[in-house]
Short mmCIF file of C-alpha atoms in Angstrom, two decimals:
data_model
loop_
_atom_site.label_atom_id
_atom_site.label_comp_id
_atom_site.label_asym_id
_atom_site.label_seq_id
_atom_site.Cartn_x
_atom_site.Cartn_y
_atom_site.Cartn_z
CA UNK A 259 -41.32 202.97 -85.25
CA UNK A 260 -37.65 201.88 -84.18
CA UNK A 261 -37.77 198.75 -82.43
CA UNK A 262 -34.95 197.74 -79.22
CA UNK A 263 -33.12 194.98 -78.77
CA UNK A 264 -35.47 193.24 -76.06
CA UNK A 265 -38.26 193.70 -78.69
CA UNK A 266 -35.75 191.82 -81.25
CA UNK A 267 -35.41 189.13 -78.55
CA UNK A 268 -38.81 188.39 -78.18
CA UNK A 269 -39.83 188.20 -82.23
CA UNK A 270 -36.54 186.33 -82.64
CA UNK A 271 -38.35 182.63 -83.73
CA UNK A 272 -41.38 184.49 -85.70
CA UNK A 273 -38.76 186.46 -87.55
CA UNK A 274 -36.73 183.67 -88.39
CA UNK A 275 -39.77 181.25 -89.29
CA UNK A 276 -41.05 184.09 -91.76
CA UNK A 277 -44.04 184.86 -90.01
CA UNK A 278 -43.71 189.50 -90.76
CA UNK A 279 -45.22 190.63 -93.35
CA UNK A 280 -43.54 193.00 -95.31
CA UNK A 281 -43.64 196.30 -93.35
CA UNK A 282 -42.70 194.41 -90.49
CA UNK A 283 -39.90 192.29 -92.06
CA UNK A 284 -38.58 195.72 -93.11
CA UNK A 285 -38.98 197.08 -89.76
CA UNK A 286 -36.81 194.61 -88.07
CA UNK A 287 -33.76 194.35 -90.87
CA UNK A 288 -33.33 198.28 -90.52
CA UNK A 289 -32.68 197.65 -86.80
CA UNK A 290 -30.70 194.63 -87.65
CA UNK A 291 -28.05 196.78 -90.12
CA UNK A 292 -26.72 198.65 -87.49
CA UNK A 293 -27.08 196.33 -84.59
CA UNK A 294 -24.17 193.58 -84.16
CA UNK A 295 -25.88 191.57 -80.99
CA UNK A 296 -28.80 191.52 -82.91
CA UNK A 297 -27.30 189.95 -86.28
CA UNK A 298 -25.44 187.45 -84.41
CA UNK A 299 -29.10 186.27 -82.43
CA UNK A 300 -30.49 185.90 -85.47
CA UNK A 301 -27.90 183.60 -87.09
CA UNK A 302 -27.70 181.69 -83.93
CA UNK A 303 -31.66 181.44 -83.70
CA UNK A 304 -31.69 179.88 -87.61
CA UNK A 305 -28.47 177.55 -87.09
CA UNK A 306 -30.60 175.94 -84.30
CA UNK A 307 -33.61 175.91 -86.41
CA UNK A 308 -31.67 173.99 -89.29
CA UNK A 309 -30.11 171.82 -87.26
CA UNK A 310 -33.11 170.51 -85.43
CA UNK A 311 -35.24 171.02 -88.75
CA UNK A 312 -32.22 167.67 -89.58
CA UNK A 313 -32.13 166.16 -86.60
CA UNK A 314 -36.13 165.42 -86.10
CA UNK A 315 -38.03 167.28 -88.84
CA UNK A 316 -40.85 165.10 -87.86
CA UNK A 317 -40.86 166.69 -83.92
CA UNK A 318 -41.57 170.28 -82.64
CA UNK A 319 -38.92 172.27 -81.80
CA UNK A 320 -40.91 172.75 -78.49
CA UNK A 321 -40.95 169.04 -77.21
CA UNK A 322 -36.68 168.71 -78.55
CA UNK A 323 -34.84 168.50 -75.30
CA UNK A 324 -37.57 165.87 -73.82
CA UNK A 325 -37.37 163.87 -77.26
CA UNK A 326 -33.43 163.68 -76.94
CA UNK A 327 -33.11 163.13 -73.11
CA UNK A 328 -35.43 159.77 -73.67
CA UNK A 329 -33.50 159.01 -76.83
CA UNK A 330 -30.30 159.21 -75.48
CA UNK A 331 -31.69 156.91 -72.01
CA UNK A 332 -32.21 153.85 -74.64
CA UNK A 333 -29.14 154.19 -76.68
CA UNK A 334 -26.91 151.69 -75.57
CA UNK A 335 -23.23 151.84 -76.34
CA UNK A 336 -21.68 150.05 -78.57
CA UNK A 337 -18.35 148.33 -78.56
CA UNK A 338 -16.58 150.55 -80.66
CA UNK A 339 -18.44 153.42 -79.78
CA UNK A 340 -18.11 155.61 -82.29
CA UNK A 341 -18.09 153.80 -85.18
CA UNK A 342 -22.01 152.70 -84.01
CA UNK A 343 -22.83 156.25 -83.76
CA UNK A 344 -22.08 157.39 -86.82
CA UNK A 345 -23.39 154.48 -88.44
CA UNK A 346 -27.20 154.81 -86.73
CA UNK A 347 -29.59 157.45 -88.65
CA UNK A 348 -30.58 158.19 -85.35
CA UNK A 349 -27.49 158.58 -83.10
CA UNK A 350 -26.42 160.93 -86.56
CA UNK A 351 -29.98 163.31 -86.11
CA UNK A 352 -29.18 163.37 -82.26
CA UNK A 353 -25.19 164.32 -82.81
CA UNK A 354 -27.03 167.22 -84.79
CA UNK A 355 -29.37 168.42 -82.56
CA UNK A 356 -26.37 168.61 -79.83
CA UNK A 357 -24.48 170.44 -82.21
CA UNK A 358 -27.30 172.99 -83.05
CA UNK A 359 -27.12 173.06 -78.54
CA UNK A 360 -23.52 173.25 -78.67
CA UNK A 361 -23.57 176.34 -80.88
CA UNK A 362 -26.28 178.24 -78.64
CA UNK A 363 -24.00 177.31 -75.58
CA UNK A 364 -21.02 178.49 -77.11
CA UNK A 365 -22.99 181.72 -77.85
CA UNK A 366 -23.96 182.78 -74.38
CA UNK A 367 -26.88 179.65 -73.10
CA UNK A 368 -28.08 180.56 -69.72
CA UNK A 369 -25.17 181.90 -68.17
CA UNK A 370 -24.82 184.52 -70.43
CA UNK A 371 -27.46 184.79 -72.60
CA UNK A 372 -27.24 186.73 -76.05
CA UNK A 373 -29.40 189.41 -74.25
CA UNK A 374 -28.82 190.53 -70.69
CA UNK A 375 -31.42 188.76 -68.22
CA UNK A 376 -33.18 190.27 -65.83
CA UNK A 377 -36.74 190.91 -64.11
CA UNK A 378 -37.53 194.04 -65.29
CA UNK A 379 -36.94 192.57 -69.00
CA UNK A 380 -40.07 190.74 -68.52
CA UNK A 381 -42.20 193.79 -68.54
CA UNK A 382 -40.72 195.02 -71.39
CA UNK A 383 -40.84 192.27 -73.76
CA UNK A 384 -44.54 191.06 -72.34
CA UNK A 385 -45.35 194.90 -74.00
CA UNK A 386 -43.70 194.38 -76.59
CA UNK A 387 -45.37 190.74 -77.46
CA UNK A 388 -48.78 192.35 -76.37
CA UNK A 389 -47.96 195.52 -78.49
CA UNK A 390 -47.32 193.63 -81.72
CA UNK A 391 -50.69 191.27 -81.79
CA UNK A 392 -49.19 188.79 -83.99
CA UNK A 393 -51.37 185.89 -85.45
CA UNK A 394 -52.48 183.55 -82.77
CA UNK A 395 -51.03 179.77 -83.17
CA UNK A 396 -54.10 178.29 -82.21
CA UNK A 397 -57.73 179.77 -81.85
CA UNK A 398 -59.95 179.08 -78.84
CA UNK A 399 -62.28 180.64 -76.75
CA UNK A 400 -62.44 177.04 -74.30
CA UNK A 401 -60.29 177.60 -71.49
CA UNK A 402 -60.19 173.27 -71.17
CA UNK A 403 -59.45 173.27 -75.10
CA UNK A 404 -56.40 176.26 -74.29
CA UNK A 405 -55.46 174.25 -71.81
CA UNK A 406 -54.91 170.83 -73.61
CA UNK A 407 -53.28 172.54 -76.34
CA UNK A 408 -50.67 173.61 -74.42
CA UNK A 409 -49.79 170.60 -72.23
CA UNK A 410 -49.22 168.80 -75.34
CA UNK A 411 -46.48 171.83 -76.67
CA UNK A 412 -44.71 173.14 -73.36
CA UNK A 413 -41.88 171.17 -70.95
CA UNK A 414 -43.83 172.52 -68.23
CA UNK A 415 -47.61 172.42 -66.44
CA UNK A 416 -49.21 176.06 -67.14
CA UNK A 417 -52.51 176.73 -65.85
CA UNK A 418 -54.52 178.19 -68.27
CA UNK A 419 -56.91 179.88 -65.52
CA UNK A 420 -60.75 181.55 -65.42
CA UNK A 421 -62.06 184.78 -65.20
CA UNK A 422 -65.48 185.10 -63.55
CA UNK A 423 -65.86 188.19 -66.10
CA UNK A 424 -64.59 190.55 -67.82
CA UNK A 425 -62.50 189.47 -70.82
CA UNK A 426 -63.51 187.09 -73.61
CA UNK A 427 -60.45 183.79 -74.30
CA UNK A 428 -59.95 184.49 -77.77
CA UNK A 429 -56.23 182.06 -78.23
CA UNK A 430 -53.08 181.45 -77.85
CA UNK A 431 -49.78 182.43 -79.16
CA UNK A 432 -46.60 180.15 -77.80
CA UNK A 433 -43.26 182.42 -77.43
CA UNK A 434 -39.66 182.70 -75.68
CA UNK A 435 -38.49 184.95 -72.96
CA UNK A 436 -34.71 184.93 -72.53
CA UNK A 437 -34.24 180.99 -74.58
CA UNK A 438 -37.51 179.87 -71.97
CA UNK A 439 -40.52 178.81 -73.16
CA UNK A 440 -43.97 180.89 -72.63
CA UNK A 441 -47.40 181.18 -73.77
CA UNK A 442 -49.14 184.18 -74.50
CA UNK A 443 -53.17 184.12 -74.07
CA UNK A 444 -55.15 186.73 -76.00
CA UNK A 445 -57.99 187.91 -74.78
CA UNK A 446 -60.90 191.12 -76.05
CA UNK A 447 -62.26 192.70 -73.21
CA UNK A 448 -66.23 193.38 -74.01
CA UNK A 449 -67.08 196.46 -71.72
CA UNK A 450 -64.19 197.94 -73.30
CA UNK A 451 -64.06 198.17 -76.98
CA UNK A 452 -61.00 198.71 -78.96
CA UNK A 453 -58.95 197.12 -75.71
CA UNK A 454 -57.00 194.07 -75.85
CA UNK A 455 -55.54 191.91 -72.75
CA UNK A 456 -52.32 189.38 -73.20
CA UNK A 457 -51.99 187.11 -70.27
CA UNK A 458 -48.17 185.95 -70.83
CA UNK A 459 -47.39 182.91 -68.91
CA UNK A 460 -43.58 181.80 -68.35
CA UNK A 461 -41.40 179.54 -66.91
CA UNK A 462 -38.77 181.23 -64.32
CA UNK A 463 -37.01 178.81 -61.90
CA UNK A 464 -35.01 181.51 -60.42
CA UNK A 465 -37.99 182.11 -57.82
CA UNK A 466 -37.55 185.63 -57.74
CA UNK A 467 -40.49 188.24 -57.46
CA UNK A 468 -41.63 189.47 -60.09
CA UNK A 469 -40.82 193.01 -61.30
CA UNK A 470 -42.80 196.10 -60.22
CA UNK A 471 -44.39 197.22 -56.53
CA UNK A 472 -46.82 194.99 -54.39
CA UNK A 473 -50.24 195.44 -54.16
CA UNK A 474 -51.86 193.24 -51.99
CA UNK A 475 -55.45 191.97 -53.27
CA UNK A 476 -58.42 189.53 -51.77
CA UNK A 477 -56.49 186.60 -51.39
CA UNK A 478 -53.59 186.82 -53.22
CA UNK A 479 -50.34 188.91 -54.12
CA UNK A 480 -49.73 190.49 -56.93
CA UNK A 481 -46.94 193.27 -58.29
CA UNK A 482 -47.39 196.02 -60.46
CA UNK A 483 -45.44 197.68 -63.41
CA UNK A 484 -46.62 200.47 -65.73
CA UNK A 485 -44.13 201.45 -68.81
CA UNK A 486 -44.60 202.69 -72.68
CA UNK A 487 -48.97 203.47 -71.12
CA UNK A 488 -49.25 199.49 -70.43
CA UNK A 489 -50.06 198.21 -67.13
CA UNK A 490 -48.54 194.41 -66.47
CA UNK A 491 -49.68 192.69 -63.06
CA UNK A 492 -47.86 189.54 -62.09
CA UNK A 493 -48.00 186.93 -59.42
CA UNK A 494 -46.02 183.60 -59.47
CA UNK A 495 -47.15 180.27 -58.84
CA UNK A 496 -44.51 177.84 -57.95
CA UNK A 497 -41.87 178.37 -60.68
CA UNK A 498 -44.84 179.95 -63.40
CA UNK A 499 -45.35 183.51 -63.53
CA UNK A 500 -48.29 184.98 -64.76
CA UNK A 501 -48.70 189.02 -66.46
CA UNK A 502 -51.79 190.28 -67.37
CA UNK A 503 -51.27 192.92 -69.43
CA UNK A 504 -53.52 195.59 -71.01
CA UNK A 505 -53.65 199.43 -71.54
CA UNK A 506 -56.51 199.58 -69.29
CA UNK A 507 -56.39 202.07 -66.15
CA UNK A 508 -54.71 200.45 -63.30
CA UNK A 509 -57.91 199.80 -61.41
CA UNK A 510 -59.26 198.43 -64.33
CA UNK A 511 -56.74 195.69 -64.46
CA UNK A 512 -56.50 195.10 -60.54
CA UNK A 513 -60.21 194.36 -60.87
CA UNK A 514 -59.55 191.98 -63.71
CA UNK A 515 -57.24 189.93 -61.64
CA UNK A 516 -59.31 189.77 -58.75
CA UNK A 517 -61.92 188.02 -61.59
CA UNK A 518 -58.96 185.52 -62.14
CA UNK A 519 -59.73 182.56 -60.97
CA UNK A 520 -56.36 180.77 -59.98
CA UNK A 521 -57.39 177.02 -60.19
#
C-alpha cells in the first residue's frame, strides 16, 4: 500500500529509531526514492537524533528543551566567554544540542515546517497513527498508571481521562504531530470484536477548532471528521486536543465520547 507524505511525517522518529520491521521498512524507502521532502525529513529527523544522542545520551529526547532551558539558567559566564565554553563538557553537549536545533530551524521549525501545517492534517495523520498499530511504548490498562507515565515524558499536562464503558485502556504510544509532542492511547473495544480505538492527545497552542463539523453532545462540544472509513471526534481543552478515533459507525463513537469522562 503506497504511503503519503503526512503518513511519512507521523512515522518519522519510529522510522529513524528502527522500530519497522522489514515489510514496513521497505514500505517506507520505496516512498522515500522518489520523494525529495521526504529524504530531506528524514536526514533532518536523524541529525537531531545524533546530536542530542551527544549532547545528553543519558536524557530523553522528550524532556531536551526543559533540560537545556534550566541548564543554560545556571551557567554563568565566564570572563573570556568563549574560551569557558568550550572548555566545560557541559557547555560543549549544550553547544550540540543547539546545533542539532539550529539545523531543524534552518530547515523549516515552526514557521515553516518540513510539512505544510494545518487542521485538517490532524485527521489524517491521527488515521494514519491509528491505522498502523505500532508497538505500544508502555503497557497499561490503569488509567492513574497511564497517567503518571506520561507526566514524567511530555512538556505538557495531558489528561489521561475515563470512560464509564465501553472500551478497555490497553497503553500508550508517545508520537509527534507537525515537530509537537502527542500521546496516542490504545484502547480494544469489548462489545465490538476485531475493533480498535486510538485516543490521540496533542498539544496545539494555536487555539483553533478542531477540524471537522460540530455536533453538540450532553455537556460538551465536540467536532466530527470521517476520511479513508475512520471516524475522528475531537474537542479541545485549553491548549490539548483530544481525537478519538475508531472505524466504528458514527453513533457508535458519539456514544463513546459521551462515556468519556473529562476529569
Amino acid at each position: 500500500m503506497a504511503l503519503h507524505c503526512h503518513e511519512i511525517e507521523s512515522f518519522l522518529p519510529a522510522y529513524v529509531d528502527g522500530e519497522f520491521d522489514a515489510v514496513e521498512r521497505a514500505e517506507v524507502e520505496s516512498h522515500l526514492v522518489a520523494c525529495a521532502a521526504c529524504q530531506h525529513a528524514v536526514r533532518i529527523q536523524s541529525a537531531m537524533k545524533e546530536a542530542v544522542k551527544r549532547a545528553a545520551p543519558a536524557v530523553a529526547p522528550i524532556e531536551l528543551r526543559q533540560s537545556v532551558r534550566l541548564a543554560l539558567l545556571d551557567e554563568e559566564a565566564p570572563p573570556s566567554r568563549w574560551d569557558g565554553v568550550l572548555r566545560n563538557p557541559r557547555s560543549v553537549g549544550l553547544l550540540a544540542a543547539a546545533v542539532g536545533a539550529a539545523v531543524w530551524f534552518l530547515a523549516g521549525g515552526m514557521s515553516h515546517p518540513l510539512f505544510p501545517r494545518h487542521h485538517s492534517g490532524l485527521v489524517e495523520d491521527g488515521i494514519a497513527l491509528h491505522r498502523r498499530g505500532l508497538p505500544l511504548d508502555y503497557t497499561a490498562s490503569d488509567v492513574g498508571s497511564v497517567q503518571q507515565w506520561l507526566q514524567a515524558r511530555l512538556d505538557f499536562a495531558p489528561h489521561v481521562p475515563r470512560f464509564r464503558q465501553g472500551p478497555a485502556l490497553q497503553g500508550v504510544r508517545l508520537s509527534h504531530l507537525h515537530s509537537r509532542p502527542a500521546a496516542a492511547l490504545s484502547y480494544s473495544v469489548p462489545q465490538a470484536a476485531g475493533h480498535r480505538v486510538t485516543l490521540l492527545i496533542s498539544d496545539d497552542p494555536d487555539d483553533g477548532d478542531p477540524p471537522g463539523s460540530v455536533r453538540r453532545l450532553p455537556g460538551r462540544e465536540v467536532w466530527l471528521s470521517r476520511s479513508r472509513g475512520y471516524n475522528v471526534v475531537s474537542w479541545r481543552t485549553d491548549e490539548i486536543v483530544y481525537s478519538l478515533i475508531s472505524d466504528l459507525d458514527e453513533s457508535d463513537v458519539l456514544q463513546l465520547v459521551q462515556a468519556v469522562e473529562l476529569r
